[in-house]
Amino acid sequence: MAEARIAVVGARGMVGAELRLVLLQRGHGEPLAFANASDCDGAEFSVAFLAVSAEAALALAPRLLAQGVRVVDCSSAFRERADVPLVVSEVNARDLAAASSARLVASPNCSATMLVLALSPLQAAFGIEHVSVATYQAVSGAGRAAVEALEAETRAQVDGMQPNASAFPQPCAFNVFPHESAIDEQSLCNEEEQKLVAESRRILGMPELPIDATCARVPVRRAHCQAVVVTLSSRASLEQVRAALQRAQGVSLHPDAGPDTASARNATARDDLLISRIRWAQSDLDKPEQDRRRVALWLACDQLRKGAALNAVQLAEAAGWI
Amino acid sequence: MAEARIAVVGARGMVGAELRLVLLQRGHGEPLAFANASDCDGAEFSVAFLAVSAEAALALAPRLLAQGVRVVDCSSAFRERADVPLVVSEVNARDLAAASSARLVASPNCSATMLVLALSPLQAAFGIEHVSVATYQAVSGAGRAAVEALEAETRAQVDGMQPNASAFPQPCAFNVFPHESAIDEQSLCNEEEQKLVAESRRILGMPELPIDATCARVPVRRAHCQAVVVTLSSRASLEQVRAALQRAQGVSLHPDAGPDTASARNATARDDLLISRIRWAQSDLDKPEQDRRRVALWLACDQLRKGAALNAVQLAEAAGWI
């Protein structure tokens, strides 16, 4: 459907800009670009990528759907809606096929996307029982203002000045702090941790998979890292684990150390998930080899690209919309 | 023993400079300062703090001991030696008292020090069975050249230039990567992870405590953070966990979010371990309250201060050497 007229809504944001770039790079041409949801009229296009707030997406998507537009939403607005497929293209494109009449599809949270890219091949090969993850999240997940704050604060600090008010609750330059999303009073988890758990479970089709997550911000422009420990359901050798990840789509294996190991910098502007440090969790080393089940992994992924824009475009491609 | 003549060896390094500062701040006066191990003669002083490489410490310490000097070593040279106490002052000062004739004491790895400060009160109150930790480590743990590299690389990058060769295997500015220490071919753990596990076990007196660690570098000048999940041996409420940590020495509790939450920046130049985000690990929330055992914590600690210099000085104080 090369004739699809494509729109990007929220085109001035970080994800919006990346969507335009990915669409161009993948041969879909220059999309119509709308800065705000209020500017756009579904009569002008047939497929829309929404890179706006959940609040704006909630208002805009029904209006576009009523005009016959197919919508890929990058916000959290529809990710928990059972009638809206939540899809990572390499992991559960089956959910998109199963909902072939769906005109709205949701692209997941960036941290969930990269985590399930690593978990899914292990789930398929060995089954998985438990996941523990600590994230190292770039500031661009919080939008353009956050990246500008990191730049401005960093500049001030290298010149020996105190940073001004930040886009975050505290300065982000040369700092690490828990993810700034709201803390749920019941669970004491922040919203990012809740999304990561709920969305990963849904995408993997394991609604009760035990996942422990801690999400934190690091002073990086783009690309998140994750330290993960996965408990497998069945016996596997480390070579089999490595082979399963090596075969997986959208994933590349990297050395455990040195200039080419998986890192925020090496993941930046790349399409795939970088994995290194595939090993047994240390406490499993005290067990006989046949009893080892807990695999540790180190992940790095560009959250603006596969974590947002690229996955959204891949979903529209998989659905045959573009 | 106000008359102790104190020396700092390796005085130009990051830990050496901090040792001088801490000694002054705690009323021990200006120490004799030696840049290199080869310059110093034990006849000139009665207590020495070694802030040199493990290799240099291995050569120097026996020479000083033979001259009757009491030695606190900040390197890894003696940390595994059964006849040398490895001590965090708030945690196992008993090991120092038990080795009252010891003339050499080792101060632990910075990551182990901060971890056991949080684990020890939980161990005492409830018992602990398993620990999982991911670290966010400042570059200053790698020495002054690393801090200078971070500054220079950051300056270059904010000016839109490519960073020059780094003190690390890849640029550290705006980047996150696995800890750069050597990878053990057998376990595939890096040296920092091995130290963290071995030293934490020894300090806690639990030689078989299962600990899973992933150590990574973040672009921060000083102060490490850690995302921790501890499995308790016996039933506890979250209020009891909080109370046990609140009572602990060298520890302060901080809000779960906002400007005062535990962070690298907020921990910098502070003496204590900052703890926030005391909560049940998410997967425990699906269990009945009486079955919950896995506590998640977020830690931040200045690794040059409590993680190195301050603890070393506290050890000499606890031993009655200064």
XYZ file of C-alpha atoms in Angstrom:
644
model
C 0.000 0.000 0.000
C 2.516 2.570 -1.125
C -0.406 4.952 -1.580
C -1.111 5.167 2.146
C -1.151 8.775 3.233
C 0.727 8.805 6.506
C 0.545 11.316 9.323
C 2.723 11.794 12.384
C 0.990 13.632 15.202
C 3.283 15.154 17.809
C 5.932 15.599 15.134
C 8.029 18.073 17.115
C 8.622 15.694 20.009
C 11.527 13.248 20.290
C 9.446 10.243 19.216
C 7.687 12.241 16.500
C 10.989 13.322 14.976
C 12.257 9.746 15.089
C 9.032 8.499 13.465
C 9.593 10.844 10.498
C 13.175 9.651 10.199
C 12.262 5.944 10.386
C 9.429 6.355 7.856
C 11.834 8.019 5.420
C 14.585 5.456 6.027
C 12.182 2.574 5.429
C 10.898 3.995 2.158
C 7.537 5.286 3.278
C 8.247 8.846 2.239
C 7.824 12.109 4.113
C 4.706 11.928 6.316
C 2.292 14.742 6.997
C 3.506 16.259 10.233
C 1.248 17.741 12.877
C 2.648 19.332 15.979
C -0.606 19.047 17.934
C -3.551 16.690 18.010
C -5.932 19.604 17.525
C -4.403 20.566 14.151
C -4.999 17.306 12.342
C -7.955 16.183 10.265
C -8.295 12.486 9.470
C -9.667 13.304 6.023
C -6.113 14.122 4.910
C -4.503 10.738 5.657
C -5.223 7.029 6.059
C -2.667 5.995 8.703
C -1.641 8.006 11.750
C 1.205 7.570 14.199
C 0.406 9.247 17.499
C 3.404 10.514 19.442
C 1.435 12.649 21.860
C 0.503 12.390 25.540
C -1.825 9.607 26.682
C -4.427 12.271 27.410
C -4.226 13.701 23.886
C -4.208 10.223 22.330
C -7.327 9.256 24.288
C -9.156 12.197 22.762
C -7.703 12.005 19.252
C -7.721 8.280 18.425
C -11.532 7.796 18.506
C -11.978 10.837 16.282
C -9.486 9.500 13.700
C -10.903 5.966 13.864
C -14.369 7.387 13.172
C -12.897 8.974 10.041
C -11.584 5.576 8.904
C -7.946 6.242 9.787
C -5.772 3.393 11.075
C -3.882 4.399 14.183
C -0.635 3.318 15.835
C -0.446 4.901 19.269
C 2.901 5.257 21.047
C 1.403 6.487 24.323
C 0.132 4.447 27.270
C -3.500 5.423 26.544
C -4.657 2.108 25.074
C -2.029 -0.360 26.249
C -4.272 -1.988 28.823
C -7.346 -2.171 26.595
C -8.114 -5.819 25.800
C -9.571 -4.858 22.393
C -6.382 -3.010 21.337
C -3.402 -5.226 20.400
C -0.209 -4.322 22.299
C 2.582 -5.563 20.096
C 6.353 -5.792 19.661
C 6.749 -6.828 16.047
C 9.319 -9.604 16.649
C 7.527 -10.985 19.703
C 3.752 -11.122 19.306
C 2.855 -10.128 15.761
C 0.389 -13.040 16.155
C -1.732 -10.734 18.339
C -1.911 -8.305 15.437
C -2.891 -11.060 12.998
C -5.498 -12.356 15.464
C -7.032 -8.898 15.597
C -7.051 -8.440 11.842
C -10.004 -6.085 12.022
C -8.202 -3.889 14.527
C -7.796 -0.345 13.319
C -5.924 0.770 16.433
C -2.739 -0.831 17.735
C -0.591 0.214 20.698
C 3.211 0.260 20.766
C 4.530 -0.597 24.244
C 6.588 1.273 26.804
C 10.246 1.407 25.742
C 11.506 -0.546 28.761
C 8.950 -3.315 28.214
C 9.800 -3.512 24.506
C 13.481 -4.138 25.052
C 12.896 -6.554 27.918
C 10.472 -8.784 25.984
C 12.807 -8.847 22.971
C 15.256 -10.697 25.213
C 12.704 -12.729 27.187
C 10.620 -13.989 24.286
C 13.234 -16.306 22.709
C 14.007 -17.757 26.156
C 10.309 -18.223 26.843
C 9.901 -20.056 23.534
C 12.939 -22.296 23.993
C 12.931 -23.056 27.726
C 9.945 -21.408 29.387
C 10.500 -18.642 31.928
C 9.352 -18.446 35.546
C 10.653 -15.259 37.083
C 12.307 -12.034 35.938
C 14.275 -9.459 37.866
C 15.259 -6.234 36.118
C 16.991 -2.964 37.023
C 16.864 -0.247 34.376
C 19.333 2.504 33.447
C 17.057 4.866 31.508
C 18.072 7.718 29.239
C 16.452 11.082 29.833
C 14.928 11.288 26.340
C 12.205 8.942 27.549
C 10.938 12.015 29.390
C 10.792 14.110 26.219
C 12.683 16.878 24.493
C 12.662 19.198 27.509
C 14.505 16.535 29.486
C 17.242 16.192 26.860
C 17.597 19.969 26.759
C 17.796 20.012 30.558
C 20.561 17.400 30.499
C 22.505 19.467 27.957
C 22.026 22.754 29.828
C 22.789 21.293 33.242
C 25.855 19.487 31.952
C 27.154 22.657 30.312
C 26.622 24.615 33.533
C 28.364 22.003 35.638
C 31.440 21.610 33.458
C 31.754 25.388 33.716
C 31.610 25.064 37.505
C 28.150 26.550 37.856
C 25.166 25.167 39.713
C 22.473 23.737 37.445
C 19.186 25.604 37.137
C 15.822 24.021 37.795
C 15.683 20.672 36.026
C 13.032 18.926 33.965
C 13.219 16.340 36.764
C 12.689 16.601 40.542
C 16.461 16.985 40.876
C 19.299 17.824 38.495
C 19.986 15.018 36.030
C 23.528 15.914 34.904
C 26.109 13.632 36.536
C 23.342 12.100 38.636
C 21.360 8.866 39.007
C 17.965 8.743 40.720
C 14.836 6.568 40.823
C 12.518 7.025 37.834
C 10.509 10.204 38.327
C 7.057 8.756 37.502
C 4.381 8.819 40.205
C 4.638 6.302 43.036
C 1.630 4.092 43.639
C 0.729 4.330 47.324
C -0.351 0.711 47.563
C 2.577 -1.068 45.906
C 5.187 1.698 46.359
C 6.205 0.995 42.756
C 6.503 3.907 40.370
C 4.408 4.090 37.226
C 7.294 3.076 34.962
C 7.826 -0.099 36.980
C 4.109 -0.871 36.822
C 4.028 -0.366 33.050
C 7.125 -2.471 32.567
C 5.592 -5.373 34.477
C 2.034 -5.158 33.130
C 3.019 -4.650 29.498
C 5.729 -7.315 29.492
C 3.259 -9.806 30.929
C 0.664 -8.942 28.308
C 3.032 -9.071 25.331
C 4.471 -12.411 26.465
C 0.961 -13.775 27.080
C 1.936 -14.613 30.678
C -0.444 -12.524 32.801
C 0.996 -13.857 36.054
C 4.705 -13.913 35.250
C 6.515 -12.719 38.402
C 8.619 -9.684 37.473
C 10.553 -7.491 39.910
C 11.567 -4.137 38.473
C 13.504 -1.107 39.640
C 13.556 1.804 37.194
C 16.125 4.587 37.425
C 17.300 7.539 35.336
C 20.887 7.977 34.199
C 22.472 11.013 32.479
C 22.313 9.578 28.974
C 20.643 11.214 25.965
C 19.129 8.121 24.384
C 19.289 4.318 24.755
C 18.365 2.458 27.911
C 20.322 -0.348 29.565
C 18.919 -3.161 31.723
C 20.471 -5.655 34.125
C 18.255 -8.735 33.960
C 18.097 -12.114 35.697
C 15.665 -14.640 34.168
C 14.723 -17.937 35.781
C 14.181 -20.617 33.136
C 11.517 -23.306 33.556
C 13.596 -26.110 32.107
C 17.184 -27.203 31.964
C 19.462 -25.487 29.475
C 23.149 -25.014 28.914
C 24.567 -21.531 28.594
C 25.395 -22.428 24.987
C 21.728 -23.222 24.331
C 20.681 -19.930 25.924
C 23.178 -18.077 23.774
C 22.008 -19.904 20.646
C 18.351 -19.082 21.372
C 19.186 -15.385 21.709
C 21.484 -15.470 18.684
C 18.638 -16.817 16.515
C 16.127 -14.238 17.761
C 14.944 -11.456 15.465
C 15.799 -7.873 16.359
C 18.584 -8.952 18.686
C 22.380 -8.962 18.361
C 24.944 -10.466 20.710
C 27.987 -8.454 21.737
C 31.241 -9.077 23.600
C 31.125 -9.085 27.404
C 33.670 -6.272 27.703
C 35.630 -3.751 25.687
C 34.643 -1.133 23.116
C 31.923 -3.261 21.497
C 30.062 -4.472 24.559
C 26.377 -3.563 24.851
C 26.178 0.034 26.083
C 23.943 3.075 25.808
C 26.365 4.633 23.333
C 26.701 1.539 21.163
C 22.918 1.060 21.063
C 22.214 4.640 20.011
C 20.628 4.953 16.541
C 20.639 1.189 16.080
C 17.513 -0.804 15.275
C 18.218 -3.876 17.371
C 18.509 -4.860 21.002
C 22.151 -5.352 22.021
C 22.819 -8.189 24.474
C 26.031 -8.999 26.264
C 27.114 -10.700 29.479
C 25.010 -13.836 29.008
C 25.969 -15.845 32.107
C 24.631 -17.780 35.073
C 23.571 -15.587 37.947
C 26.414 -15.882 40.463
C 24.419 -17.720 43.110
C 23.606 -20.437 40.567
C 27.307 -21.155 40.123
C 27.276 -22.876 43.512
C 24.780 -25.420 42.150
C 25.509 -28.453 39.948
C 25.324 -27.531 36.284
C 22.076 -29.405 35.673
C 20.326 -27.393 38.402
C 21.233 -23.966 37.066
C 18.216 -22.037 35.840
C 18.930 -18.347 36.471
C 20.446 -16.540 33.507
C 21.854 -13.020 33.823
C 21.837 -10.656 30.820
C 22.919 -7.087 30.076
C 20.745 -5.241 27.527
C 21.050 -1.947 25.654
C 18.505 -0.523 23.235
C 17.725 2.835 21.661
C 14.424 3.652 23.309
C 13.471 6.300 20.755
C 14.010 3.849 17.925
C 13.039 0.222 18.684
C 11.626 1.418 21.997
C 9.173 3.717 20.214
C 9.314 4.946 16.599
C 10.742 1.905 14.822
C 8.401 -0.541 16.547
C 5.406 1.661 15.700
C 6.352 1.716 12.019
C 6.993 -2.036 12.049
C 3.495 -2.577 13.479
C 1.898 -0.605 10.642
C 4.002 -2.605 8.170
C 3.046 -5.927 9.767
C -0.622 -4.943 9.682
C -0.270 -4.133 5.979
C -1.306 -0.537 6.574
C 1.775 0.993 4.969
C 46.353 8.591 70.955
C 46.374 12.173 69.708
C 50.139 11.775 69.332
C 49.855 9.204 66.546
C 51.862 10.308 63.565
C 49.664 9.573 60.578
C 50.671 9.023 56.965
C 48.607 8.830 53.797
C 50.321 6.940 50.997
C 48.938 7.594 47.524
C 47.971 11.077 48.630
C 47.501 12.463 45.119
C 44.811 9.962 44.160
C 41.085 10.419 44.684
C 40.978 8.247 47.813
C 44.222 9.732 49.132
C 42.883 13.280 48.829
C 39.656 12.238 50.548
C 41.638 10.547 53.340
C 43.460 13.813 54.064
C 40.157 15.685 54.110
C 38.430 13.158 56.400
C 41.405 13.067 58.806
C 41.324 16.855 59.072
C 37.546 16.983 59.437
C 37.623 14.394 62.219
C 40.279 16.219 64.207
C 43.291 14.051 63.423
C 45.312 16.883 61.934
C 47.182 17.110 58.643
C 48.782 13.739 57.853
C 52.161 13.207 56.271
C 51.411 12.806 52.595
C 53.335 10.514 50.262
C 52.542 10.349 46.584
C 54.253 6.984 46.087
C 54.890 3.920 48.175
C 58.596 4.133 47.410
C 58.935 7.580 49.037
C 57.762 6.656 52.495
C 59.730 5.472 55.501
C 57.825 3.918 58.391
C 60.229 5.483 60.871
C 58.443 8.803 60.353
C 54.922 7.712 61.395
C 52.999 5.192 63.477
C 49.807 4.730 61.411
C 49.553 4.559 57.634
C 46.568 4.682 55.303
C 47.375 3.047 51.983
C 45.498 4.427 48.990
C 47.678 2.790 46.364
C 47.255 -0.114 43.951
C 46.904 -3.642 45.311
C 50.312 -4.416 43.849
C 51.962 -1.477 45.626
C 50.150 -2.264 48.876
C 51.329 -5.884 48.747
C 54.915 -4.679 48.629
C 54.617 -1.768 51.053
C 52.483 -3.130 53.897
C 54.954 -5.833 55.095
C 57.756 -3.274 55.089
C 55.732 -0.831 57.218
C 54.502 -3.573 59.565
C 58.108 -4.651 60.116
C 58.823 -1.076 61.184
C 56.000 -1.256 63.758
C 53.540 0.850 61.767
C 49.821 0.060 61.944
C 48.288 -0.077 58.494
C 44.808 0.461 57.058
C 44.792 -0.695 53.443
C 42.129 0.558 51.031
C 43.171 -1.750 48.175
C 42.060 -5.292 47.461
C 45.516 -6.692 48.348
C 44.622 -8.191 51.743
C 40.850 -8.425 51.664
C 40.796 -12.187 51.225
C 43.493 -12.914 53.798
C 41.948 -14.725 56.772
C 44.480 -13.144 59.158
C 43.587 -9.598 58.069
C 40.256 -8.244 59.336
C 38.000 -6.892 56.562
C 35.734 -4.427 58.275
C 32.958 -1.896 57.803
C 32.931 -0.010 61.085
C 29.140 -0.093 61.634
C 28.801 -3.725 60.566
C 31.578 -5.966 61.900
C 33.753 -3.927 64.249
C 33.604 -7.166 66.290
C 36.070 -8.671 63.796
C 38.466 -5.859 64.616
C 38.048 -6.402 68.361
C 38.524 -10.158 67.924
C 41.814 -9.504 66.129
C 43.053 -7.055 68.739
C 46.663 -7.852 67.949
C 46.120 -7.122 64.258
C 48.356 -4.397 62.959
C 46.899 -4.513 59.448
C 43.233 -4.053 58.595
C 41.568 -3.925 55.179
C 38.802 -1.551 54.149
C 36.422 -3.215 51.672
C 35.454 -2.504 48.102
C 33.141 0.519 47.900
C 30.220 -1.444 46.441
C 30.463 -4.112 49.138
C 30.657 -1.472 51.874
C 27.431 0.234 50.892
C 25.610 -3.038 50.299
C 26.452 -4.524 53.714
C 25.474 -1.286 55.472
C 21.946 -1.979 54.231
C 22.016 -5.764 54.593
C 23.482 -5.996 58.078
C 20.504 -4.541 59.997
C 18.144 -6.811 58.040
C 20.367 -9.802 58.727
C 20.352 -9.009 62.450
C 16.599 -8.464 62.670
C 15.172 -11.059 60.284
C 17.969 -13.129 58.769
C 18.673 -12.910 55.035
C 18.730 -15.694 52.447
C 19.418 -14.196 49.043
C 20.537 -10.880 47.595
C 20.245 -9.509 44.097
C 22.007 -6.249 43.257
C 22.583 -4.070 40.193
C 25.066 -1.232 40.629
C 25.242 2.238 39.067
C 28.894 3.119 39.713
C 30.530 6.511 39.494
C 33.708 6.804 37.453
C 35.829 8.009 40.377
C 36.029 4.412 41.547
C 38.437 4.037 38.623
C 40.670 6.859 39.833
C 41.452 10.449 39.038
C 42.187 9.809 35.354
C 38.672 8.470 34.957
C 37.108 11.584 36.479
C 39.261 13.748 34.225
C 38.192 11.641 31.242
C 34.536 12.139 32.145
C 35.059 15.902 32.365
C 37.024 16.115 29.106
C 34.682 13.827 27.169
C 31.621 15.649 28.455
C 33.094 19.021 27.512
C 33.912 17.737 24.014
C 30.454 16.277 23.521
C 28.495 19.338 24.645
C 30.581 21.250 22.111
C 29.512 18.750 19.458
C 32.908 17.087 19.177
C 33.745 13.408 19.353
C 35.408 12.333 22.603
C 39.060 11.367 22.546
C 40.346 8.066 23.849
C 38.791 7.374 27.228
C 40.137 6.056 30.515
C 37.657 3.220 29.854
C 37.265 0.781 26.954
C 34.649 3.136 25.508
C 33.723 6.781 26.108
C 32.053 7.307 29.482
C 30.323 10.653 28.915
C 26.569 10.196 28.399
C 27.101 6.444 28.392
C 26.400 3.361 30.532
C 28.373 0.131 30.164
C 29.257 -2.995 32.168
C 31.990 -2.467 34.757
C 35.369 -2.458 32.999
C 37.163 -4.870 35.344
C 38.464 -8.142 33.917
C 35.981 -10.907 33.190
C 36.621 -14.268 34.812
C 36.492 -16.909 32.092
C 34.928 -19.512 34.324
C 32.085 -17.569 35.913
C 31.820 -14.811 33.272
C 31.545 -12.375 36.180
C 33.762 -9.325 36.191
C 36.202 -8.687 39.011
C 34.040 -6.018 40.609
C 31.121 -8.448 40.824
C 33.371 -11.085 42.341
C 34.709 -8.654 44.948
C 31.236 -7.440 45.772
C 30.035 -10.980 46.429
C 33.115 -12.332 48.231
C 33.631 -9.300 50.451
C 29.962 -8.886 51.355
C 29.825 -12.548 52.367
C 32.923 -12.205 54.512
C 31.868 -8.989 56.259
C 28.415 -10.398 57.019
C 29.942 -13.659 58.231
C 27.811 -15.600 55.740
C 30.337 -17.352 53.474
C 27.614 -19.029 51.418
C 25.072 -16.218 51.144
C 23.713 -16.358 47.569
C 24.337 -12.976 45.958
C 23.700 -12.106 42.302
C 25.450 -8.954 41.147
C 25.656 -6.927 37.957
C 28.083 -4.002 38.091
C 27.911 -1.122 35.612
C 29.447 2.315 35.159
C 27.394 5.487 34.855
C 28.599 9.011 33.958
C 28.678 10.275 37.534
C 31.694 11.812 39.282
C 31.263 10.268 42.722
C 28.632 8.269 44.632
C 27.325 4.894 43.566
C 23.702 3.762 43.492
C 22.394 0.200 43.866
C 19.069 -1.472 43.120
C 18.776 -4.306 45.640
C 16.315 -7.118 46.359
C 16.869 -8.993 49.646
C 15.065 -12.186 50.610
C 14.428 -12.265 54.368
C 14.563 -15.544 56.329
C 11.630 -14.762 58.580
C 8.348 -12.936 58.412
C 8.415 -9.165 58.722
C 6.134 -6.263 57.946
C 7.404 -3.448 55.767
C 7.142 -1.222 58.847
C 9.493 -3.547 60.732
C 11.945 -3.524 57.832
C 11.829 0.244 57.734
C 12.318 0.466 61.501
C 15.331 -1.871 61.387
C 16.983 0.271 58.722
C 16.005 3.489 60.502
C 17.777 2.317 63.665
C 20.935 1.257 61.818
C 24.140 3.235 62.201
C 25.574 5.020 59.167
C 22.263 4.871 57.335
C 19.576 7.469 56.632
C 16.132 6.940 55.098
C 14.941 9.251 52.352
C 11.692 9.908 50.479
C 10.810 7.575 47.613
C 10.658 10.399 45.059
C 11.335 14.089 44.596
C 14.373 16.276 45.246
C 15.392 14.471 48.448
C 15.230 10.864 47.296
C 18.427 8.810 47.470
C 20.545 9.731 44.437
C 24.171 9.983 43.396
C 24.024 13.756 43.746
C 22.361 13.728 47.165
C 24.837 11.153 48.474
C 27.900 13.109 47.323
C 30.139 14.311 50.184
C 27.837 12.739 52.785
C 29.073 10.254 55.373
C 26.073 7.940 55.412
C 24.325 5.470 53.152
C 21.089 6.925 51.757
C 18.184 4.480 51.413
C 14.875 5.060 49.713
C 12.189 2.996 47.999
C 11.858 0.380 50.751
C 9.101 -1.828 49.354
C 8.105 -5.402 48.569
C 9.541 -6.702 45.323
C 6.651 -6.532 42.862
C 6.276 -10.280 42.434
C 5.781 -10.631 46.205
C 2.735 -8.364 46.045
C 0.791 -11.237 44.483
C 1.337 -13.284 47.653
C -0.561 -13.023 50.962
C 1.083 -10.505 53.267
C 2.437 -13.127 55.660
C 4.302 -14.871 52.803
C 6.156 -11.805 51.566
C 9.889 -12.027 52.128
C 11.549 -10.130 49.258
C 12.352 -6.509 50.080
C 13.466 -4.062 47.389
C 15.728 -1.120 48.288
C 17.389 1.766 46.463
C 20.796 2.826 47.841
C 23.138 5.761 47.236
C 26.520 6.294 48.880
C 29.617 8.386 48.278
C 32.129 5.733 47.339
C 35.144 7.935 47.971
C 33.919 8.756 51.451
C 32.132 5.902 53.281
C 33.094 3.622 50.398
C 36.802 4.253 51.002
C 38.379 7.105 52.999
C 35.861 7.570 55.793
C 35.579 3.855 56.530
C 39.384 3.543 56.616
C 39.657 6.359 59.160
C 36.804 4.901 61.219
C 38.666 1.571 61.328
C 41.796 3.208 62.720
C 39.625 5.023 65.254
C 37.805 1.831 66.262
C 41.150 0.044 66.682
C 42.351 2.851 68.930
C 45.232 3.625 66.583
C 44.322 7.291 66.139
